[in-house]
Coordinates of C-alpha atoms in Angstrom, one line a residue:
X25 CA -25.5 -28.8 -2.6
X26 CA -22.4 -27.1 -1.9
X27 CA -22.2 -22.9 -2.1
X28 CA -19.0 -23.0 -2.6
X29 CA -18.3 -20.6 -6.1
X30 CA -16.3 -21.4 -9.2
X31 CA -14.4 -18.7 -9.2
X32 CA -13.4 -15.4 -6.7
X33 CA -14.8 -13.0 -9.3
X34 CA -17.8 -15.2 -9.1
X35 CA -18.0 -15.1 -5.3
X36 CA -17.3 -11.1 -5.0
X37 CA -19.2 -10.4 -8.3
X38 CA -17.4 -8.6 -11.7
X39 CA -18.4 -5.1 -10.2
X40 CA -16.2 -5.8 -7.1
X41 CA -12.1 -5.6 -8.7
X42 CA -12.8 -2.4 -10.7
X43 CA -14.5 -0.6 -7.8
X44 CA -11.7 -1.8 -5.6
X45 CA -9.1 -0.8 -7.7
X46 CA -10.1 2.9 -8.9
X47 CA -11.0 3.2 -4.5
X48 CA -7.4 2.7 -3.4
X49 CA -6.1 5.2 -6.3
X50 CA -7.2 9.0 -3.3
X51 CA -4.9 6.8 -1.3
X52 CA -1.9 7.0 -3.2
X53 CA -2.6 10.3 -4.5
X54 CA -2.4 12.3 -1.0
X55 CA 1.0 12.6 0.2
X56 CA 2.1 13.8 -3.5
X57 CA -0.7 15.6 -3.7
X58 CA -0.4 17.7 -0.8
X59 CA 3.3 18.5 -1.6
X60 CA 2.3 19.4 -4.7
X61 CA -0.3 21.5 -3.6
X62 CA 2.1 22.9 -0.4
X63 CA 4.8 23.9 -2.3
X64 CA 2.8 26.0 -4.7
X65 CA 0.7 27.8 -2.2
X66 CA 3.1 28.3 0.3
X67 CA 5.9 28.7 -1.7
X68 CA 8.2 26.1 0.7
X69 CA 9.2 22.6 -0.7
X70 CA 10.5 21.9 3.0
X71 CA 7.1 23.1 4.5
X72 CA 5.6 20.8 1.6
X73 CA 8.1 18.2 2.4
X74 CA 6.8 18.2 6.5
X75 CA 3.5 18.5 5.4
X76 CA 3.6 15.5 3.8
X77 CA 5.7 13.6 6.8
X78 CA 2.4 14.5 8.5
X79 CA -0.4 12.8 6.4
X80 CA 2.2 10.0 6.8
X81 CA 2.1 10.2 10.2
X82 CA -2.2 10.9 10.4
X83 CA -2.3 7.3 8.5
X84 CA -0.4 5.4 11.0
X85 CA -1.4 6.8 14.0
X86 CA -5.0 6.4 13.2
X87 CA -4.8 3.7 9.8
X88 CA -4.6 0.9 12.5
X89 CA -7.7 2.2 14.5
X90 CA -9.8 2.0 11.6
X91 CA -8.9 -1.6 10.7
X92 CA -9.5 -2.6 14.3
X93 CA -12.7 -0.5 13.9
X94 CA -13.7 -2.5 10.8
X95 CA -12.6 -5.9 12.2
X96 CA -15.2 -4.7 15.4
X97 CA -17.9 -3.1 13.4
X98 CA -17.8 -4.4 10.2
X99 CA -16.4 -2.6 7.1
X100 CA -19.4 -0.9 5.9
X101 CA -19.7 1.8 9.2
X102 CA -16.3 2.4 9.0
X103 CA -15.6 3.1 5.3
X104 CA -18.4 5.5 5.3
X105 CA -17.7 7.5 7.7
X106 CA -14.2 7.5 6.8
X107 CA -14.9 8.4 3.4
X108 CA -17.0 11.4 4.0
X109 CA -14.2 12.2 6.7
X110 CA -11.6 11.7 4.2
X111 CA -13.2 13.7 1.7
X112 CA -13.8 16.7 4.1
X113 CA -10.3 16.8 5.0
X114 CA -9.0 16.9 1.3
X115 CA -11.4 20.0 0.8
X116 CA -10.5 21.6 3.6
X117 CA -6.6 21.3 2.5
X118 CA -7.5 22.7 -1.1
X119 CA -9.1 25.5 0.9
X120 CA -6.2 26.1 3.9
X121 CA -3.4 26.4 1.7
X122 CA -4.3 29.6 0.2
X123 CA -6.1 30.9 3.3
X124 CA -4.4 33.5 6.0
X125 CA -4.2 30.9 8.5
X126 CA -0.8 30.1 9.9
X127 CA 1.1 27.2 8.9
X128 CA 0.3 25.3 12.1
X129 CA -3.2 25.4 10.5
X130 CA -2.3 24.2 7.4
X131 CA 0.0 21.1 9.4
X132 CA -2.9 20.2 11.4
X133 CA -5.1 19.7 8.0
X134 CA -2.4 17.8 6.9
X135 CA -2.7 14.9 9.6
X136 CA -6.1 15.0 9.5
X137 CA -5.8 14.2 5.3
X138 CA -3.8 11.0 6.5
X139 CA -5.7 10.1 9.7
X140 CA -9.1 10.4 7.9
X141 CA -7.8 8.0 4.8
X142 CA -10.2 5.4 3.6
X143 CA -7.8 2.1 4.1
X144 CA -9.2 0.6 0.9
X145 CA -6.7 -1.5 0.2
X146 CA -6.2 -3.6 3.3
X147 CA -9.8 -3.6 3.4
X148 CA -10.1 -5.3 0.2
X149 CA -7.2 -7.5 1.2
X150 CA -8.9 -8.6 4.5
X151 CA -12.9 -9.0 2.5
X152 CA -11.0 -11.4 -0.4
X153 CA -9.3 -13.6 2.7
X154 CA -12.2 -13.9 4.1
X155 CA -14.4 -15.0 1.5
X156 CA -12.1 -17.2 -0.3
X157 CA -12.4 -19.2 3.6
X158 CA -15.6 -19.2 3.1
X159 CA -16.9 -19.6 -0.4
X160 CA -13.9 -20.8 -2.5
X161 CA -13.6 -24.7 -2.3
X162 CA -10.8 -26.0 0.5
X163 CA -8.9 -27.7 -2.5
X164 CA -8.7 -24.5 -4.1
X165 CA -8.0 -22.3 -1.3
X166 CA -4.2 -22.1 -1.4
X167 CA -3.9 -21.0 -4.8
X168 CA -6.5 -18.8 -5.4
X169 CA -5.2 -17.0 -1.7
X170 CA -1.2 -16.8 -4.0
X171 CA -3.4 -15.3 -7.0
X172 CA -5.4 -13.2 -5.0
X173 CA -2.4 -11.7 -2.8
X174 CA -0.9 -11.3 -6.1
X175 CA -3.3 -9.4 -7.7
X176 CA -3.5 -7.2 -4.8
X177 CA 0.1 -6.0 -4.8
X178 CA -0.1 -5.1 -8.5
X179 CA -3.0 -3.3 -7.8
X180 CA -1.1 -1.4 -5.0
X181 CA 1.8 -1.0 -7.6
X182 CA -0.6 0.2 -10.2
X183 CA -2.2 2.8 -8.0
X184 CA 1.2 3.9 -6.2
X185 CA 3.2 4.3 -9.9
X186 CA -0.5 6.1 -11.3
X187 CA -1.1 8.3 -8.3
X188 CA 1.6 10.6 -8.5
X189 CA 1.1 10.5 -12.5
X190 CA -2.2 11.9 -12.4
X191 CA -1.0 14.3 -9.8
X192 CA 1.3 15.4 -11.6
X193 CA -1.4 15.6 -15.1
X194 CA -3.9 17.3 -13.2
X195 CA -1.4 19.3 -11.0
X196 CA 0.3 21.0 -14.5
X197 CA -3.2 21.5 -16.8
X198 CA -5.3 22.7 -14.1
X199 CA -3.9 24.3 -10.5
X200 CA -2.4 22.5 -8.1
X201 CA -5.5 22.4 -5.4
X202 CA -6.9 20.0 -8.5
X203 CA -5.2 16.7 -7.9
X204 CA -6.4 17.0 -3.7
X205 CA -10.1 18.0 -4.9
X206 CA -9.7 15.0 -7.4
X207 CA -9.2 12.7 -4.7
X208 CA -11.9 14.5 -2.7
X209 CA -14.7 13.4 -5.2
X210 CA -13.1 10.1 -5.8
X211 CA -13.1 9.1 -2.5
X212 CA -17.2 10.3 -2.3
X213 CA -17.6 8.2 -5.5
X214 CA -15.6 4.9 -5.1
X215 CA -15.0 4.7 -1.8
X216 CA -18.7 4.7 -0.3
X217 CA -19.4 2.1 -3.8
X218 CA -16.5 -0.4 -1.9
X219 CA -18.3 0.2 1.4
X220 CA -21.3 -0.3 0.0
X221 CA -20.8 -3.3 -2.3
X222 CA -22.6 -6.7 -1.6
X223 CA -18.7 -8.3 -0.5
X224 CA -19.1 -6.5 2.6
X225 CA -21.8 -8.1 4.0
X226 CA -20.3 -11.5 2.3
X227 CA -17.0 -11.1 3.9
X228 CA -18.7 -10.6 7.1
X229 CA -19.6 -14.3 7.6
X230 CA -23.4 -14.2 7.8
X231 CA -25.0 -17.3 9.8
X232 CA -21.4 -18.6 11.2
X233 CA -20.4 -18.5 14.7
X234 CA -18.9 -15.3 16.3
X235 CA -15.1 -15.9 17.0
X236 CA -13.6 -14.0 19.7
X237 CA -11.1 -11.7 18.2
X238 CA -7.1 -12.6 19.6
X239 CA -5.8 -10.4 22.2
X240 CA -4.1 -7.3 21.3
X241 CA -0.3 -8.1 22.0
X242 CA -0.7 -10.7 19.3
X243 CA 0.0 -7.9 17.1
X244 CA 3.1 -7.3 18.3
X245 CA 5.0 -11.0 17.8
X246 CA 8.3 -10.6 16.2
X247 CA 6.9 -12.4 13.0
X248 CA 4.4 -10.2 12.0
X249 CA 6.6 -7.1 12.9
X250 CA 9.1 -8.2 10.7
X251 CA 6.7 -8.0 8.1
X252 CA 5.7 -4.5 9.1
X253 CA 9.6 -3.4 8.7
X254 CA 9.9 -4.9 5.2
X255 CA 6.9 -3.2 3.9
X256 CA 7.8 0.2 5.8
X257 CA 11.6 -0.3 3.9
X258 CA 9.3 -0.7 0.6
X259 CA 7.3 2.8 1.1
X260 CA 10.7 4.1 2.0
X261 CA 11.7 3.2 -1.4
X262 CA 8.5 4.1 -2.8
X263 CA 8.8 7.9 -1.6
X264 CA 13.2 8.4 -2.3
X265 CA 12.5 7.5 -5.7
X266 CA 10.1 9.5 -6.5
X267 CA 11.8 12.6 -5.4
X268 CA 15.2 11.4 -5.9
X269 CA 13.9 10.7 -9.5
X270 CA 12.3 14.2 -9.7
X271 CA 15.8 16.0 -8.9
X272 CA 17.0 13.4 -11.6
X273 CA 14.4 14.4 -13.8
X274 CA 15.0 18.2 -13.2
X275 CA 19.1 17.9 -13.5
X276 CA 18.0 16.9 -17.3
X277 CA 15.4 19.6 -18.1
X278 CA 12.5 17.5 -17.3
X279 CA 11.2 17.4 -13.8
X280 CA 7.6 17.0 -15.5
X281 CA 8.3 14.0 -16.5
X282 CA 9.7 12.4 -13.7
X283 CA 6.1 10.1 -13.3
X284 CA 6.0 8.9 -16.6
X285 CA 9.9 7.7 -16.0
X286 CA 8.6 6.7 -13.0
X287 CA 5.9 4.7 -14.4
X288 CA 8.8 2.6 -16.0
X289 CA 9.3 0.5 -12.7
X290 CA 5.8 -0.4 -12.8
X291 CA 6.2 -2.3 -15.6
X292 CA 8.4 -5.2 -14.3
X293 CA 6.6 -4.9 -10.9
X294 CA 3.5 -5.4 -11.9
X295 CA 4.3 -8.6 -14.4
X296 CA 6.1 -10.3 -11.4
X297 CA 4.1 -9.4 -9.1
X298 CA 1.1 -11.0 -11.0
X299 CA 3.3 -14.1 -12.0
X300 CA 4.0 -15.0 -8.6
X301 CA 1.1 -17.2 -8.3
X302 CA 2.6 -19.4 -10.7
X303 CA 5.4 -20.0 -8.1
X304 CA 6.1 -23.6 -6.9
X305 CA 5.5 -24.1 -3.1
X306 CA 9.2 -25.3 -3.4
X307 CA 9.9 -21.6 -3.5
X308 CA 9.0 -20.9 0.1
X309 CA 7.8 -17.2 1.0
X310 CA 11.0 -16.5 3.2
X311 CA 13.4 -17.5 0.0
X312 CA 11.2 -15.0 -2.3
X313 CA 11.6 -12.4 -0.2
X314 CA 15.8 -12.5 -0.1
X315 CA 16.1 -13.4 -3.0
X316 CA 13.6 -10.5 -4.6
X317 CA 14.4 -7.9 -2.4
X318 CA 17.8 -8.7 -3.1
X319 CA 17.0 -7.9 -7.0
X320 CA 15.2 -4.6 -5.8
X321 CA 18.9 -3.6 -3.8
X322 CA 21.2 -4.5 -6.7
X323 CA 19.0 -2.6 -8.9
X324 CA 19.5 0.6 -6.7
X325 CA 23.1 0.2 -6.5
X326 CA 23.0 1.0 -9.7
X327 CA 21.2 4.5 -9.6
X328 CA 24.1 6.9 -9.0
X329 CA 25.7 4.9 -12.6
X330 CA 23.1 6.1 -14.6
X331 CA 23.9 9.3 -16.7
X332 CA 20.7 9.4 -19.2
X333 CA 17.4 9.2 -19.0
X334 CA 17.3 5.6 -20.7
X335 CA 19.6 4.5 -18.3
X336 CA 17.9 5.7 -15.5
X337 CA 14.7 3.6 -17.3
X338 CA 16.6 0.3 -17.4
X339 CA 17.5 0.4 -14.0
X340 CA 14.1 1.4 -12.6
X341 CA 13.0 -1.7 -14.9
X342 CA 15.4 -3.8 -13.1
X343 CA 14.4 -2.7 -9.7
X344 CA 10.8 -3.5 -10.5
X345 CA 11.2 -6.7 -11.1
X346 CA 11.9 -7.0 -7.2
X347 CA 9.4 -5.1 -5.8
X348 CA 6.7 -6.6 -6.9
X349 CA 6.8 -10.1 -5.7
X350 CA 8.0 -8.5 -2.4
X351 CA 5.3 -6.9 -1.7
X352 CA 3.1 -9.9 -2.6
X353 CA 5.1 -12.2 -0.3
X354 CA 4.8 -9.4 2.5
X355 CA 1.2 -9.3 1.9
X356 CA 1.1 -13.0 2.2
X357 CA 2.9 -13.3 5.2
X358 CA 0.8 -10.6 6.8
X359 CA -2.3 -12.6 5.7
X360 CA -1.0 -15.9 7.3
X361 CA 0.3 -14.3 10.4
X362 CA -2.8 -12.0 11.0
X363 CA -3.8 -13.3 14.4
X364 CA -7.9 -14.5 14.5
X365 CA -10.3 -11.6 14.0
X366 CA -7.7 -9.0 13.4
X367 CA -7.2 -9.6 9.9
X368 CA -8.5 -5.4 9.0
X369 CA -6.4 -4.5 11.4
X370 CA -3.2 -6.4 10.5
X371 CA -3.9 -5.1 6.5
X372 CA -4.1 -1.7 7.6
X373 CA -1.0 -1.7 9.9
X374 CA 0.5 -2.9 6.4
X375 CA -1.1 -0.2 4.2
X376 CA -0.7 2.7 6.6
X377 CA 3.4 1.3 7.1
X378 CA 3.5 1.5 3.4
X379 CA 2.2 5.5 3.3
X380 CA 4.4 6.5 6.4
X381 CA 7.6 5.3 4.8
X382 CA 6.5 6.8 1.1
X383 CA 5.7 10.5 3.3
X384 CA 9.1 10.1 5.7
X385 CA 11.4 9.5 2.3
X386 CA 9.6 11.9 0.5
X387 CA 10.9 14.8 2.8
X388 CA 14.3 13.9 3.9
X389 CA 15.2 13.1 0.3
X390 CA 13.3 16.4 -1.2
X391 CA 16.0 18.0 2.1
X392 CA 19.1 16.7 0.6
X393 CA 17.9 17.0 -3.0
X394 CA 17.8 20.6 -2.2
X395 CA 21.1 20.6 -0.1
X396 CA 23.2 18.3 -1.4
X397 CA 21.5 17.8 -5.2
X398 CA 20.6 14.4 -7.1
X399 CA 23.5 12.1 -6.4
X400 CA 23.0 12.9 -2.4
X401 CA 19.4 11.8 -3.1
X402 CA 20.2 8.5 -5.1
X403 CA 21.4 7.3 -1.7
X404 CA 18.4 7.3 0.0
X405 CA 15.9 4.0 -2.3
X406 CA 20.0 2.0 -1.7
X407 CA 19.3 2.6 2.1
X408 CA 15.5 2.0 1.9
X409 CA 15.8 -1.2 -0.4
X410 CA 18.6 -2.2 2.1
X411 CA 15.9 -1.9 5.2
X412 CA 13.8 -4.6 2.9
X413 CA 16.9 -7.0 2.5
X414 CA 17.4 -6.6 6.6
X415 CA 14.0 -7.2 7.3
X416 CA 14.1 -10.3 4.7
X417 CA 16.7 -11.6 6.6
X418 CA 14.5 -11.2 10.2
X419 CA 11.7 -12.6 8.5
X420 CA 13.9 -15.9 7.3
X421 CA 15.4 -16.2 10.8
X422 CA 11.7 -16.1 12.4
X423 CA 9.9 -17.9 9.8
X424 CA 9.4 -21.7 11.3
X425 CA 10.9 -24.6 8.5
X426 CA 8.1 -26.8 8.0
X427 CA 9.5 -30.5 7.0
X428 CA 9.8 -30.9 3.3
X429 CA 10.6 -29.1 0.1
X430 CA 9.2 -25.7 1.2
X431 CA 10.4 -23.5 4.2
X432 CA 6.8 -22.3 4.9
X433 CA 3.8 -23.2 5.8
X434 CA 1.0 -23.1 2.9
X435 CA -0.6 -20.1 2.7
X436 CA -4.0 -20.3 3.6
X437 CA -6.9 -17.8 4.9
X438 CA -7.2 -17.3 8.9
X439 CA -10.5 -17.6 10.9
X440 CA -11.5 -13.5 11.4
X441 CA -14.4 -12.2 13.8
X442 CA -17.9 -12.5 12.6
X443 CA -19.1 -10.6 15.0
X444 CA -19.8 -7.5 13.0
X445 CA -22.8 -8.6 11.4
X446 CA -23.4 -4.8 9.8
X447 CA -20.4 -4.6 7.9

């Protein structure tokens, strides 16, 4: 009899997408968080902005460790230690910030907040690959991967768009240490119930063969590093609009609103980003990503037009409606290019990409925000969303044309290393 399930909620269990989801949100919290937090207590938005550059730069440095860690070890070790790590750190920052310590102190924190980071979202990206190989039926492999990788990006735009809003909610009603302890407990909570979760041991491959993982410098072909410059052009776009929308938001009496505005671009995102499983394979991964990132730059050529609020709305709803599917094809191509066994690691080079272009845009546009005022600001998502459109263009020059209709290869999961049989 075959154990193959019906269904990829049936195979990971109904508990699994919930716990997965709330787990990523810590994630997306941090680098606004800690701004947040930064500017009040030291009184600084440019000390804020470089404190944030520096979780940024904790989460790639050390992001890609952790994946390579998990892909070794198994995602179980990893996430739990990580998570206790993570919440530490977070504490530690809600404590520093207010403390007589020099800034250096308070900068050293600050990477530790990033490098510590539960990578929840690869994670779950990598455990759903790897059991739809093994317990989704081959005929129903391709498109349940397209849904899944799907799903996943709206989740990531769900968390991205909410993180900063619940920031900015608990930030405003209670103190501003009370988003970073937020996340602290979150992260205890949801983040040891993902690490903990029966997928783990699932994903891990129980009772098949080990497979030795690829070498190392299959990480760096040009393929898969084109992928890791779209996605870094996405956070880039991810952090300039948040802050370039904040001046926006401030210029018209409202800077408190600037996440719920914000919020606005979630909306398309997240429908297109969920519809793009209904895609036909005509409309090959390296076409969808030109031809939506395109969408996501003519969108923010039209920022420095808008003179109202609605305006501003419209456009952010236009710009959504690229970013979304672009993300899912980057996620897909990452997933397809992952070389064997380093499928954790490949996600969380993705993910951590994702956070250090969101912290990097963050400061320099909060520094000519502050200089040079909103327009000056507006520039920065053009020149991000114009980083996606380059990298689009890599990606369609490296991607191989397979004979017929569609221009890539079918998606489908990659062997990973079963070694880690205590994940």
């Amino acid at each position: 009899m075959s154990d193959h399930a019906p269904s990829l909620v049936r195979a990971t269990g109904p508990s699994y997408f919930p716990i997965a989801l709330v787990a990523r949100l810590p994630y997306a919290m941090m680098v606004v968080g800690v701004l947040t937090l930064v500017v009040a207590g030291r009184d600084s938005l440019a000390f804020g902005g470089l404190n944030s550059a520096l979780v940024g730069l904790g989460a790639a440095c050390v992001g890609p460790l952790l994946g390579a860690a998990a892909d070794r070890y198994g995602q179980r070790r990893v996430l739990l230690a990580s998570g206790v790590a993570s919440a530490s750190a977070l504490a530690l920052m809600a404590w520093v910030v207010y403390s007589p310590l020099p800034g250096v102190a308070v900068l050293a924190v600050a990477f530790l907040v990033g490098a510590s980071a539960p990578q929840i979202a690869p994670m779950s990206r990598s455990r759903l690959v790897q059991i739809i190989g093994s317990k989704i039926a081959p005929g129903r492999r391709s498109r349940t991967f397209d849904a899944t990788m799907a799903y996943e990006s709206a989740a990531d735009e769900i968390v991205f768009i909410v993180g900063p809003f619940v920031v900015g909610i608990l930030g405003t009603t209670l103190d501003p240490w009370a988003p970073v302890a937020g996340a602290a407990v979150l992260t205890l909570v949801f983040v040891s119930a993902f690490a903990l979760h029966p997928s783990a041991a699932l994903a891990a491959g129980h009772g098949e063969q080990a497979i030795v993982p690829a070498p190392v410098r299959e990480l760096t072909r040009p393929a898969l590093l084109a992928v890791v410059a779209g996605i870094f052009g996405v956070g880039l776009f991810f952090g300039s609009m948040l802050t370039s929308l904040t001046s926006f938001m401030a210029d018209h009496g409202s800077a408190a609103s600037a996440g719920l505005v914000y919020g606005v671009m979630g909306i398309g995102s997240a429908s297109l980003a969920l519809g793009v499983a209904l895609f036909p394979s005509s409309f090959s991964l390296r076409a969808r990503w030109l031809v939506f990132a395109l969408t996501m730059l003519a969108g923010a050529l039209l920022l420095p037009l808008a003179s109202s609020v609605l305006g501003m709305c419209l456009v952010l709803l236009v710009i959504g409606c690229g970013i979304g599917p672009t993300m899912v094809t980057q996620y897909s191509l990452g997933a397809v290019r992952s070389p064997i066994g380093r499928s954790a690691t490949v996600m969380t080079i993705l993910g951590s990409a994702v956070i250090v272009g969101q912290s990097t845009a963050s400061a320099v546009t909060g520094g000519l925000a502050d200089r040079f005022g909103t327009d000056a600001a507006l520039v920065v998502p053009i020149v991000a969303a114009a980083v996606v459109v380059l990298a689009g263009v890599a990606n369609w020059v490296l991607s191989p044309v397979e004979p017929g209709p569609a221009a890539d290869p079918a998606p489908a999961p990659r062997p990973v290393a079963t070694a880690a049989s205590g994940a």
